[in-house]
mmCIF file of C-alpha atoms in Angstrom:
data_model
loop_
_atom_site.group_PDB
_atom_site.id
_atom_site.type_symbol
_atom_site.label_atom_id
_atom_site.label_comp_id
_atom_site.label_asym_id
_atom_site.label_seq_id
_atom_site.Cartn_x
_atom_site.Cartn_y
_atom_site.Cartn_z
ATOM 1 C CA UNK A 2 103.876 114.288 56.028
ATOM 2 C CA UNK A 3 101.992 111.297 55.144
ATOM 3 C CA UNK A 4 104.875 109.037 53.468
ATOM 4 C CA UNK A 5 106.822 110.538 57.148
ATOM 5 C CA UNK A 6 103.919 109.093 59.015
ATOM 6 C CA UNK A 7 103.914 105.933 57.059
ATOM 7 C CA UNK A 8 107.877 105.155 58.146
ATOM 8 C CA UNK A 9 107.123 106.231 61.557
ATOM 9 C CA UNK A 10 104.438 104.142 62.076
ATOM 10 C CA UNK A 11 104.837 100.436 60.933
ATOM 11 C CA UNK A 12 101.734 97.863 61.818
ATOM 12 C CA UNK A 13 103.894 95.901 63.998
ATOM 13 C CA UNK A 14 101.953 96.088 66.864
ATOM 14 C CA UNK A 15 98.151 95.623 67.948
ATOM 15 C CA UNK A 16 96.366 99.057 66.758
ATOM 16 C CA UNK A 17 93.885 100.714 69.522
ATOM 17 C CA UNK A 18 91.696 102.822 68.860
ATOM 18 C CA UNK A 19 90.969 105.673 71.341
ATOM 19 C CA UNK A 20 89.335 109.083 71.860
ATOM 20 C CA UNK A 21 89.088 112.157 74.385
ATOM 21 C CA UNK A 22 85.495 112.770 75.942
ATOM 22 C CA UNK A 23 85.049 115.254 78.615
ATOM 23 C CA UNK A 24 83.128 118.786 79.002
ATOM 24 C CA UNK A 25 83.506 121.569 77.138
ATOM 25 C CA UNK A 26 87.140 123.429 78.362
ATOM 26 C CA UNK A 27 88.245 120.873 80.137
ATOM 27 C CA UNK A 28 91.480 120.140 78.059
ATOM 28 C CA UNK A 29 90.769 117.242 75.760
ATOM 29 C CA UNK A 30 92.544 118.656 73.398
ATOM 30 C CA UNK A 31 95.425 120.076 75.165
ATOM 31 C CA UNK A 32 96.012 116.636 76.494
ATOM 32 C CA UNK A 33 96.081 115.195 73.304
ATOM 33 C CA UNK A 34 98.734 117.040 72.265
ATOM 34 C CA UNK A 35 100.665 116.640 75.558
ATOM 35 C CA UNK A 36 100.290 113.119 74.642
ATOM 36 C CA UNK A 37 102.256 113.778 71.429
ATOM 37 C CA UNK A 38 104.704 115.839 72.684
ATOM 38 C CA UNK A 39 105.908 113.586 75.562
ATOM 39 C CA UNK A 40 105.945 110.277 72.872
ATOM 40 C CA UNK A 41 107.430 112.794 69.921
ATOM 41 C CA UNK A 42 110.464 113.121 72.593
ATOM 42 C CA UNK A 43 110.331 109.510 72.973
ATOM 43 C CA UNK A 44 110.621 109.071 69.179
ATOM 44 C CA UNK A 45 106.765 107.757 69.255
ATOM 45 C CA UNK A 46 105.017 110.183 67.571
ATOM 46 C CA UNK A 47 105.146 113.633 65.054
ATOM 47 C CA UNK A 48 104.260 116.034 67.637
ATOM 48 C CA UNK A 49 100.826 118.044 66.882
ATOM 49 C CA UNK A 50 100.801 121.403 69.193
ATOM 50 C CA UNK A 51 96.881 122.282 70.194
ATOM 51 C CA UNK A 52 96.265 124.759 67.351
ATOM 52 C CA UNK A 53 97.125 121.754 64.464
ATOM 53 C CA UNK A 54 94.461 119.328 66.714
ATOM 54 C CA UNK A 55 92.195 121.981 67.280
ATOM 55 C CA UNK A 56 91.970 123.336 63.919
ATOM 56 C CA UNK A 57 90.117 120.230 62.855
ATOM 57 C CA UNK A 58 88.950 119.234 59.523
ATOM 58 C CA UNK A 59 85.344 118.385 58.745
ATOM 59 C CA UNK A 60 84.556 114.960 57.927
ATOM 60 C CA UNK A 61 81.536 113.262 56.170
ATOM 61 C CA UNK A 62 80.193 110.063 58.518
ATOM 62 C CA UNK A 63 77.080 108.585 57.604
ATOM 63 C CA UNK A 64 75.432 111.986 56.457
ATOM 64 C CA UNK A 65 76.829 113.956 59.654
ATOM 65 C CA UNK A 66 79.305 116.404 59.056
ATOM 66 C CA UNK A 67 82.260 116.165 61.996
ATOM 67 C CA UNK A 68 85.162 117.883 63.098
ATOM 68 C CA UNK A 69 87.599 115.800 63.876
ATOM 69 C CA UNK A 70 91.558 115.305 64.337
ATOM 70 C CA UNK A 71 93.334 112.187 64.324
ATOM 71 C CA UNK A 72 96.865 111.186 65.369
ATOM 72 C CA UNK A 73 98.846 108.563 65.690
ATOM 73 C CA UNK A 74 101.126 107.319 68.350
ATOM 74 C CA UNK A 75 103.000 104.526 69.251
ATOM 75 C CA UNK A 76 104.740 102.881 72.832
ATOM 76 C CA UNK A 77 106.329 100.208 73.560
ATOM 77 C CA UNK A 78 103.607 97.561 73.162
ATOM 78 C CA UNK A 79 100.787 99.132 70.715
ATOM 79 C CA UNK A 80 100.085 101.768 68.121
ATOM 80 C CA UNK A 81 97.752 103.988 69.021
ATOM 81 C CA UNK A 82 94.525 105.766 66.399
ATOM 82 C CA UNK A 83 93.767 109.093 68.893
ATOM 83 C CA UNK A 84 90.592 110.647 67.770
ATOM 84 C CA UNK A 85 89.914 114.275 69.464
ATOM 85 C CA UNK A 86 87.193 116.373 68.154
ATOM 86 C CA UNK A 87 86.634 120.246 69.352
ATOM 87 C CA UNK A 88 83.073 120.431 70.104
ATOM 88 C CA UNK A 89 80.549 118.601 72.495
ATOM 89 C CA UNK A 90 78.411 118.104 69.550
ATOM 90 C CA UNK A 91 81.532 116.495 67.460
ATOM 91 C CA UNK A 92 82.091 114.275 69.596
ATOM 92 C CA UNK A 93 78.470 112.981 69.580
ATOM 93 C CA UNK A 94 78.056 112.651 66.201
ATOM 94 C CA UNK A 95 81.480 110.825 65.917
ATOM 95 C CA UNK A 96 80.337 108.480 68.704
ATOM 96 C CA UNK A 97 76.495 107.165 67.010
ATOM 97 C CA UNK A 98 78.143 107.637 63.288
ATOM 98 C CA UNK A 99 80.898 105.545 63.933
ATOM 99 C CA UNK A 100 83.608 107.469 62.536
ATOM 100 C CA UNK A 101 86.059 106.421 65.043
ATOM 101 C CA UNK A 102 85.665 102.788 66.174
ATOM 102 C CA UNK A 103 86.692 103.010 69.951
ATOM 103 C CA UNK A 104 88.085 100.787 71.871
ATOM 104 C CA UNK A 105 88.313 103.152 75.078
ATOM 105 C CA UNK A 106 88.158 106.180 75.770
ATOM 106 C CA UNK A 107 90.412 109.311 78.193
ATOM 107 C CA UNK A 108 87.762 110.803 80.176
ATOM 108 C CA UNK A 109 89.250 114.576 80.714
ATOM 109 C CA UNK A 110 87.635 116.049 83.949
ATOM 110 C CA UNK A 111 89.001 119.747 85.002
ATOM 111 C CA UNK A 112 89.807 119.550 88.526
ATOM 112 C CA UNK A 113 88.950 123.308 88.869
ATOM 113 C CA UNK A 114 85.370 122.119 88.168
ATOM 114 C CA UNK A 115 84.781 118.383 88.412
ATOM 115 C CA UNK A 116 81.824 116.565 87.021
ATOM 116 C CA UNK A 117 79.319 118.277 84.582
ATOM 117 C CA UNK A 118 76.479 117.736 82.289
ATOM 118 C CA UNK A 119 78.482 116.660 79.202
ATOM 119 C CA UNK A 120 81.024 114.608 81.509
ATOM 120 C CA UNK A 121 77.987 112.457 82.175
ATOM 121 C CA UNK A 122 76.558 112.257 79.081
ATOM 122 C CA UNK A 123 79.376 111.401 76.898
ATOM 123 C CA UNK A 124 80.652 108.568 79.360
ATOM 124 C CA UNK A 125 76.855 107.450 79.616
ATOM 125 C CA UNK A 126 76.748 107.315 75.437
ATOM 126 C CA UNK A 127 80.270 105.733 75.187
ATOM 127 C CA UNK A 128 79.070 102.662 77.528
ATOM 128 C CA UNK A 129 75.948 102.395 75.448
ATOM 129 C CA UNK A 130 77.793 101.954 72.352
ATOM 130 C CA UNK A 131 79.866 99.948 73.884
ATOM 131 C CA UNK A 132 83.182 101.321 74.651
ATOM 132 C CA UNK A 133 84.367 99.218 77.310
ATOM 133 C CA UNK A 134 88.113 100.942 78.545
ATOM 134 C CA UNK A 135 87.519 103.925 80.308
ATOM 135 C CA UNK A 136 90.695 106.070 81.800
ATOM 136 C CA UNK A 137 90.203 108.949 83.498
ATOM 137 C CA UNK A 138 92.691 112.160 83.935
ATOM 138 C CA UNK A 139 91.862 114.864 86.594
ATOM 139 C CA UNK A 140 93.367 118.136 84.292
ATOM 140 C CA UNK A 141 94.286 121.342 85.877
ATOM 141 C CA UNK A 142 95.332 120.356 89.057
ATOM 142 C CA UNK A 143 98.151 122.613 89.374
ATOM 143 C CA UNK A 144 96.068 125.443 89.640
ATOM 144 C CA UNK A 145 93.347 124.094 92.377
ATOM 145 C CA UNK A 146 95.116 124.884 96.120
ATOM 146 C CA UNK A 147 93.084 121.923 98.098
ATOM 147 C CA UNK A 148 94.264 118.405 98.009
ATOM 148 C CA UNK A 149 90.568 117.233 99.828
ATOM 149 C CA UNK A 150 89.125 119.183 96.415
ATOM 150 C CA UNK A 151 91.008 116.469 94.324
ATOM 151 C CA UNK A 152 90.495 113.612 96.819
ATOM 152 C CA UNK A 153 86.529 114.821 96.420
ATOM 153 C CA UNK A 154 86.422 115.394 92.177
ATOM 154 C CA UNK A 155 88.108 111.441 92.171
ATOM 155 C CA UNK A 156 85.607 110.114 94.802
ATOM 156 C CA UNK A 157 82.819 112.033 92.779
ATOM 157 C CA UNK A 158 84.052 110.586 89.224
ATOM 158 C CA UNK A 159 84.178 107.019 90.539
ATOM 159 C CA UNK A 160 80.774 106.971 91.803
ATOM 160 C CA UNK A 161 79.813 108.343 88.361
ATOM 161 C CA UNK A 162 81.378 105.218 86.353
ATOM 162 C CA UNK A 163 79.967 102.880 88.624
ATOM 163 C CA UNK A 164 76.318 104.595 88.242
ATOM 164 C CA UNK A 165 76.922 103.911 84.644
ATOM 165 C CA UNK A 166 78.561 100.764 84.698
ATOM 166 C CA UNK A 167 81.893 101.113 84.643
ATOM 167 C CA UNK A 168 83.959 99.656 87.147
ATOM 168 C CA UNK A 169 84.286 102.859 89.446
ATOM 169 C CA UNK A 170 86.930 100.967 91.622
ATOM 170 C CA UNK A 171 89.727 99.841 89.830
ATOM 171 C CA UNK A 172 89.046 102.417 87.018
ATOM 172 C CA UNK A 173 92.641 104.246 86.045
ATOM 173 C CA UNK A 174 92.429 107.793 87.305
ATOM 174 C CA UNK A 175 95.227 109.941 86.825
ATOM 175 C CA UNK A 176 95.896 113.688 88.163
ATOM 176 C CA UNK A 177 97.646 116.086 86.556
ATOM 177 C CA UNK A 178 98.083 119.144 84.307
ATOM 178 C CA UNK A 179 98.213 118.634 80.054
ATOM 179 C CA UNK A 180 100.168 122.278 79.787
ATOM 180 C CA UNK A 181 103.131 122.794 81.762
ATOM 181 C CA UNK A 182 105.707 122.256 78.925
ATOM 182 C CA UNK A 183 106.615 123.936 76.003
ATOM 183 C CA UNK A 184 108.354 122.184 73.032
ATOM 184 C CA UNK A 185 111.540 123.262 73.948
ATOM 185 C CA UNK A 186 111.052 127.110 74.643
ATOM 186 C CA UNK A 187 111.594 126.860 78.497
ATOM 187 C CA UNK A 188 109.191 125.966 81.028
ATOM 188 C CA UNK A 189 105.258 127.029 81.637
ATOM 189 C CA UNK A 190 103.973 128.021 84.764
ATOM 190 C CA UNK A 191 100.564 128.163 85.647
ATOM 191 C CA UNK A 192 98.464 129.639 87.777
ATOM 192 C CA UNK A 193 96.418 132.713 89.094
ATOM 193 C CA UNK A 194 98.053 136.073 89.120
ATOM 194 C CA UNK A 195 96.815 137.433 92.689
ATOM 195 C CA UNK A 196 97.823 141.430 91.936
ATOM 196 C CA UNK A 197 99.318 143.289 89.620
ATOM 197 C CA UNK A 198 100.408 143.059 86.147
ATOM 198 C CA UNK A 199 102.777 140.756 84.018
ATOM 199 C CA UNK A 200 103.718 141.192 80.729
ATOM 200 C CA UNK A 201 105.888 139.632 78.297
ATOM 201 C CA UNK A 202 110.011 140.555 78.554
ATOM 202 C CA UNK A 203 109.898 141.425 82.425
ATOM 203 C CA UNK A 204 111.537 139.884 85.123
ATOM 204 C CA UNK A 205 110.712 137.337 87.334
ATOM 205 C CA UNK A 206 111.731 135.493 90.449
ATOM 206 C CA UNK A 207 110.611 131.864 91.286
ATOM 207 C CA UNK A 208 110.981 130.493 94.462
ATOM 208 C CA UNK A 209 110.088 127.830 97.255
ATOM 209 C CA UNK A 210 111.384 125.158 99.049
ATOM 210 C CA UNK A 211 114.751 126.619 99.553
ATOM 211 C CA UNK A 212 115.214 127.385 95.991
ATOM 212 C CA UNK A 213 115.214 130.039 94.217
ATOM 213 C CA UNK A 214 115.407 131.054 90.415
ATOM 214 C CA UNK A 215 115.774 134.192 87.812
ATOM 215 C CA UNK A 216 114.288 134.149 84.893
ATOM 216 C CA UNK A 217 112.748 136.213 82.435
ATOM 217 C CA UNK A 218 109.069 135.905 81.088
ATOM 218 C CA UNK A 219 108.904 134.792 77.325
ATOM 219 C CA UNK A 220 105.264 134.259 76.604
ATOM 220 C CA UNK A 221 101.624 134.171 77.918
ATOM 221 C CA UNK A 222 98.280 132.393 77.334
ATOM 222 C CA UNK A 223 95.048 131.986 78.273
ATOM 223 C CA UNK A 224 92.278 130.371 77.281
ATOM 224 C CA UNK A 225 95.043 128.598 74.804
ATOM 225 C CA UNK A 226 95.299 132.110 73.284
ATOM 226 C CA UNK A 227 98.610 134.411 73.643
ATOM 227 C CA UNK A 228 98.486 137.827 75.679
ATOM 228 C CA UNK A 229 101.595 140.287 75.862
ATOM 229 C CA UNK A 230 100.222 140.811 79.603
ATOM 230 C CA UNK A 231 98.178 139.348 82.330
ATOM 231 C CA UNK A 232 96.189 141.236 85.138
ATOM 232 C CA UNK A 233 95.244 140.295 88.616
ATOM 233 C CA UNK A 234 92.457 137.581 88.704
ATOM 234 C CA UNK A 235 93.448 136.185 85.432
ATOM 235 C CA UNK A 236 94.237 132.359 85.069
ATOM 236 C CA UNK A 237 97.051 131.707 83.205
ATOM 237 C CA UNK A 238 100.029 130.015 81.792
ATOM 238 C CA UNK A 239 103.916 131.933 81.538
ATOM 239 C CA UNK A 240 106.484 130.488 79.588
ATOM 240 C CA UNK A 241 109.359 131.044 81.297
ATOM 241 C CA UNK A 242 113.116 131.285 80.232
ATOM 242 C CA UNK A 243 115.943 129.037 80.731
ATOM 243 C CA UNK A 244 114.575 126.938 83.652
ATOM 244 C CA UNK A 245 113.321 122.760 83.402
ATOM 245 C CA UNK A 246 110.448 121.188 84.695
ATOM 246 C CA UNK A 247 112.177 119.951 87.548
ATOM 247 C CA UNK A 248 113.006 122.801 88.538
ATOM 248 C CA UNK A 249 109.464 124.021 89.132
ATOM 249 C CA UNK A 250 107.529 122.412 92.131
ATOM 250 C CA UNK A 251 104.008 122.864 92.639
ATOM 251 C CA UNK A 252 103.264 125.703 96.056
ATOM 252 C CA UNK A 253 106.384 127.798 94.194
ATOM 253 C CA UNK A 254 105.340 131.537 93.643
ATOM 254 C CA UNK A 255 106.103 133.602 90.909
ATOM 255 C CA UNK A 256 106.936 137.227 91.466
ATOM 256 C CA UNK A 257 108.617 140.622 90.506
ATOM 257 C CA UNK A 258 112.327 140.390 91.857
ATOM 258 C CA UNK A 259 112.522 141.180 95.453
ATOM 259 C CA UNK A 260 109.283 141.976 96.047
ATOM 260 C CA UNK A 261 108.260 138.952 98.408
ATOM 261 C CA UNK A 262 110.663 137.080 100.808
ATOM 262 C CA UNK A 263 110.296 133.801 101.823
ATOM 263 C CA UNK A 264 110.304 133.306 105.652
ATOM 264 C CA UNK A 265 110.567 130.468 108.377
ATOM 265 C CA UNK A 266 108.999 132.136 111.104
ATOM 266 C CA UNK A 267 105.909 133.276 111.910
ATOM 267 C CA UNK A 268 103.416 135.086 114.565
ATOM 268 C CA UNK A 269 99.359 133.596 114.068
ATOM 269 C CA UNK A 270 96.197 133.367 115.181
ATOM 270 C CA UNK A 271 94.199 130.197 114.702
ATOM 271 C CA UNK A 272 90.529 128.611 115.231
ATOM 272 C CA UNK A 273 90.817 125.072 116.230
ATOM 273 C CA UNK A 274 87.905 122.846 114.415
ATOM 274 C CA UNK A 275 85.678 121.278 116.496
ATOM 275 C CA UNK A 276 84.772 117.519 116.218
ATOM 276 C CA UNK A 277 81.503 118.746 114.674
ATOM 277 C CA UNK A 278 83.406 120.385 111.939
ATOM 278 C CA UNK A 279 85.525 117.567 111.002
ATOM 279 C CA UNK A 280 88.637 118.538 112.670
ATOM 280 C CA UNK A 281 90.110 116.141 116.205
ATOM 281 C CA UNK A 282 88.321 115.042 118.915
ATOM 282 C CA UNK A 283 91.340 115.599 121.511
ATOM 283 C CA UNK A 284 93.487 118.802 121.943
ATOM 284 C CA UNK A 285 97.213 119.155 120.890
ATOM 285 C CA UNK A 286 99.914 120.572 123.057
ATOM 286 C CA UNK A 287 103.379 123.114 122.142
ATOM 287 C CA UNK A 288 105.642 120.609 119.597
ATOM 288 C CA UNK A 289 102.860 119.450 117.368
ATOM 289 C CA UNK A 290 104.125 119.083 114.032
ATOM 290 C CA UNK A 291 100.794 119.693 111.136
ATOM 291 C CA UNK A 292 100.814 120.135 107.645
ATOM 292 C CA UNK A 293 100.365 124.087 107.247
ATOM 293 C CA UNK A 294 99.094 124.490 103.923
ATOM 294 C CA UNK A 295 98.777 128.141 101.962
ATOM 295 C CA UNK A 296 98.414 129.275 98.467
ATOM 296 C CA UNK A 297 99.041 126.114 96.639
ATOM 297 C CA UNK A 298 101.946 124.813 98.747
ATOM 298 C CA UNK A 299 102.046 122.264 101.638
ATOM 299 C CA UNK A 300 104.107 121.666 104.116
ATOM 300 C CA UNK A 301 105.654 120.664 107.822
ATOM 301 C CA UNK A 302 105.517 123.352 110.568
ATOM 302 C CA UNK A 303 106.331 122.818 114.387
ATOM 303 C CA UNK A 304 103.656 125.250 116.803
ATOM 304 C CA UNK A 305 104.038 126.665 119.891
ATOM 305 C CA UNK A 306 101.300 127.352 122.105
ATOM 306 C CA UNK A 307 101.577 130.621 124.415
ATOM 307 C CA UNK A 308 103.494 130.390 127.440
ATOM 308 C CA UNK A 309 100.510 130.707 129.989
ATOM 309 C CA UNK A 310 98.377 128.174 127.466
ATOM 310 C CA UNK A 311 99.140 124.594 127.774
ATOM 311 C CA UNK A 312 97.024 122.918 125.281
ATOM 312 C CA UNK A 313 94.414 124.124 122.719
ATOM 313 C CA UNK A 314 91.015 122.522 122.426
ATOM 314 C CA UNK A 315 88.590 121.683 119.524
ATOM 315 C CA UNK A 316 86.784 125.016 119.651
ATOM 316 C CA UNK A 317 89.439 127.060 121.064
ATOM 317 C CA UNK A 318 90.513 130.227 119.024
ATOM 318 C CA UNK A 319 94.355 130.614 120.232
ATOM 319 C CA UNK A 320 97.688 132.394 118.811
ATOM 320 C CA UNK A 321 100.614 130.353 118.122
ATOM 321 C CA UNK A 322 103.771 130.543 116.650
ATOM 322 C CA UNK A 323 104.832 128.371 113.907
ATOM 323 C CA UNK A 324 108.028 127.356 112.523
ATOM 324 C CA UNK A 325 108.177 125.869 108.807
ATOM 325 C CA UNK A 326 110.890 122.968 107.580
ATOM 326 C CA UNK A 327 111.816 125.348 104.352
ATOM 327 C CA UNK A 328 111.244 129.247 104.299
ATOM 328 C CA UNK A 329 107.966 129.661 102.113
ATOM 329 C CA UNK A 330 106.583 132.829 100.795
ATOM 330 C CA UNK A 331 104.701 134.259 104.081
ATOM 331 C CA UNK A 332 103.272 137.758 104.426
ATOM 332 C CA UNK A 333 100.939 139.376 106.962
ATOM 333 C CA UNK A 334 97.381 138.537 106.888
ATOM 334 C CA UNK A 335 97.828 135.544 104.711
ATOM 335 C CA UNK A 336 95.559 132.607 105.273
ATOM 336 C CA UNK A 337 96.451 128.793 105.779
ATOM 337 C CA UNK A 338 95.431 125.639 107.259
ATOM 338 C CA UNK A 339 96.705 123.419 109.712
ATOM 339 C CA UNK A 340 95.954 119.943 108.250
ATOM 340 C CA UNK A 341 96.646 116.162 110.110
ATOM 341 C CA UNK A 342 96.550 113.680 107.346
ATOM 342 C CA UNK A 343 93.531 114.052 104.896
ATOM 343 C CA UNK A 344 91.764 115.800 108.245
ATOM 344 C CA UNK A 345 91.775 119.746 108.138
ATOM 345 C CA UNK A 346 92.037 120.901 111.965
ATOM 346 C CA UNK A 347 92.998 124.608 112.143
ATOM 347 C CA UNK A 348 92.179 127.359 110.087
ATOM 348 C CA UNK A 349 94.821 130.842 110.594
ATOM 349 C CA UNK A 350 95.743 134.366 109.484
ATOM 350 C CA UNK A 351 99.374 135.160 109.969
ATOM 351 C CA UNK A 352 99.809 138.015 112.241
ATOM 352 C CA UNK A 353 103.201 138.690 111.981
ATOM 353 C CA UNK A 354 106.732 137.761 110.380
ATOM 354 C CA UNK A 355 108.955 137.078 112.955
ATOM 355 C CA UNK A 356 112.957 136.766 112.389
ATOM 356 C CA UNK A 357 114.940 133.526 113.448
#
C-alpha cells in the first residue's frame, strides 16, 4: 500500500495540508471518505470507505496520545495531506500538539442540527492557532424538508465565522449530503422511513417527477452501522439496486410497490399567513401559480379559489383546488406549504384526491 501510494502520489504539486472539524455526528468522517471516493474515480486518490478512516490509529504528539487518520489526495492543481480524527477530544489534541500542520480546515455542520458547542469551539481554536482557510459544508441536507431551515443554518454559520474572525461573507459554504453513493453497489437513498418496515431483499418502488423506478433493496445503515431492517421513525440510508445517482432526485419517495400513487390533482383546505406572520401583504386571486412544497419535494401548482370566492386574504382560511406541473406522491390529510420565493404564505391539509 505504501510503495502504491508513493506512485500515486508524486510531489509535483504544492502540498496542503487540511483537516475536518465539526461536532460530534456530524459527518466529518463520512465526508472524508466521500472525498476519496469521488477523486479515487477520478484517478486522484486510493479510496478509504468510513470504517478504514474511522478505525484510526493512535499516534504519539508531544506526549498526547491521538487518534488520527490521514489520506492523501490529489486534483488538478495540488496534493492534498487530509487529517480526520474520530473524537472531539482528537481533534483538540491534534490541533495544540501540532500533529497536523493545517493550512485550512472543512468545517462539517449537520443541517439536521446546525451550530453547536464543539462547532464553535473547534473553529474558535483553529483561528487561534492560526488556521487561516476555512470551508464550510452543510451535511445531511437531503434529509431536512425546509429550504428556509438551510437558508437559516448558512445565515447562522456565517455570523459565527465573522464573530470569530473569519470572513463570514465570502467564506465557501457548500450544501450537501457525504453518503448518497456506494462504491459501485447501486445507489443510497436516504431518508426517514414514515411507517412500516423495510428490510433487506424486498421490493421497492421509487418515484417522482414523472418517473418512476423498480428496484430491489440491497443494504441498510444507520448510524454508519448495517441493519437487515428499518422501522418507522428511523433515519436511514438504503442501498438500492441497479439504479444511478441521477436517477434519484431529492422530494422522490420510496415505497412498497403499488402502495402509493402519485397524483396531479387535488381537493385542500388552506390558512393564508397574515403579514404579521411573514406571509403577503395583498391577497391572490384563482390562477396563482406558488411553490407547494410537501415531504421533501418542491414544486409548481396552479390554485383555484371557490366559485362564489374571488380572492383570498392574509388571514383568510379558504379551500382550494390545486393542480401540480408533475404528479407527486399526494394522499389525504397530508400537509404542505404554499411558498412565493423564500416567503412561506399558505399552510394546507389535502382534503381529497381528485381525478383529472
Amino acid at each position: 500500500m505504501a510503495e502504491e501510494a508513493k506512485k500515486t502520489f508524486k510531489r509535483d504539486k504544492p502540498l496542503v495540508n487540511i483537516v475536518t472539524i465539526g461536532h460530534v455526528d456530524h459527518g466529518k468522517t463520512t465526508l472524508t471518505a466521500a472525498i476519496t471516493k469521488v477523486l479515487a474515480d477520478a484517478g486522484g486518490a486510493n479510496y478509504e470507505t468510513y470504517e478504514d478512516i474511522s478505525n484510526a490509529p493512535e499516534e504519539k504528539a508531544r506526549g498526547a496520545t491521538i487518534s488520527v487518520s490521514h489520506v492523501e489526495y490529489s486534483t488538478a492543481n495540488r496534493h492534498y495531506a487530509h487529517t480526520d480524527c474520530p473524537g472531539h477530544a482528537d481533534i483538540i489534541k491534534s490541533m495544540i500538539t501540532g500533529a497536523s500542520q493545517m493550512d485550512g480546515c472543512i468545517l462539517v455542520v449537520a443541517a439536521t442540527d446546525g451550530q453547536m458547542p464543539q462547532t464553535r469551539e473547534q473553529l474558535l481554536l483553529a483561528r487561534q492557532i492560526g488556521v487561516e482557510h476555512v470551508v464550510v459544508f452543510i451535511n445531511k441536507a437531503d434529509v431536512v424538508d425546509n429550504e428556509e431551515l438551510l437558508d437559516l443554518v448558512e445565515i447562522d454559520i456565517r455570523k459565527l465565522l465573522t464573530e470569530i474572525g473569519y470572513d463570514g461573507k465570502n467564506t465557501p459554504v457548500i450544501t450537501g449530503s457525504a453518503s448518497l453513493r456506494s462504491g459501485g453497489r447501486g445507489t443510497v437513498v436516504s431518508g426517514t422511513l414514515l411507517r412500516g418496515v423495510i428490510q433487506t431483499g424486498q421490493e421497492a418502488e421509487l418515484f417522482g417527477y414523472n418517473c418512476s423506478f423498480s428496484s430491489v433493496i440491497t443494504g441498510i445503515e444507520k448510524l454508519h452501522k448495517s441493519f437487515d431492517q428499518a422501522e418507522a421513525g428511523d433515519n436511514l440510508g438504503a442501498l438500492v439496486r441497479g439504479l444511478k445517482t441521477e436517477d434519484v432526485r431529492r422530494g422522490m419517495v420510496m415505497c412498497k410497490p403499488g402502495s402509493i400513487k402519485p397524483h396531479q390533482k387535488v381537493q385542500a383546505q388552506v390558512y393564508v399567513l397574515s403579514k404579521e406572520e411573514g406571509g403577503r401583504h395583498t391577497p391572490f386571486y384563482s390562477n396563482y401559480r406558488p411553490v407547494m412544497s410537501s415531504l421533501t419535494w418542491q414544486i409548481n401548482a396552479t390554485l383555484t379559489l371557490p366559485a362564489d370566492k374571488e380572492l383570498a386574504m392574509p388571514g383568510d382560511y379558504t379551500s382550494m383546488t390545486l393542480m401540480l406541473i408533475y404528479p407527486m406522491p399526494l394522499e389525504k390529510f397530508q400537509r404542505f406549504s404554499l411558498r412565493e420565493g423564500n416567503q412561506t404564505i399558505c399552510a394546507g391539509v389535502i382534503t381529497d384526491i381528485l381525478t383529472d
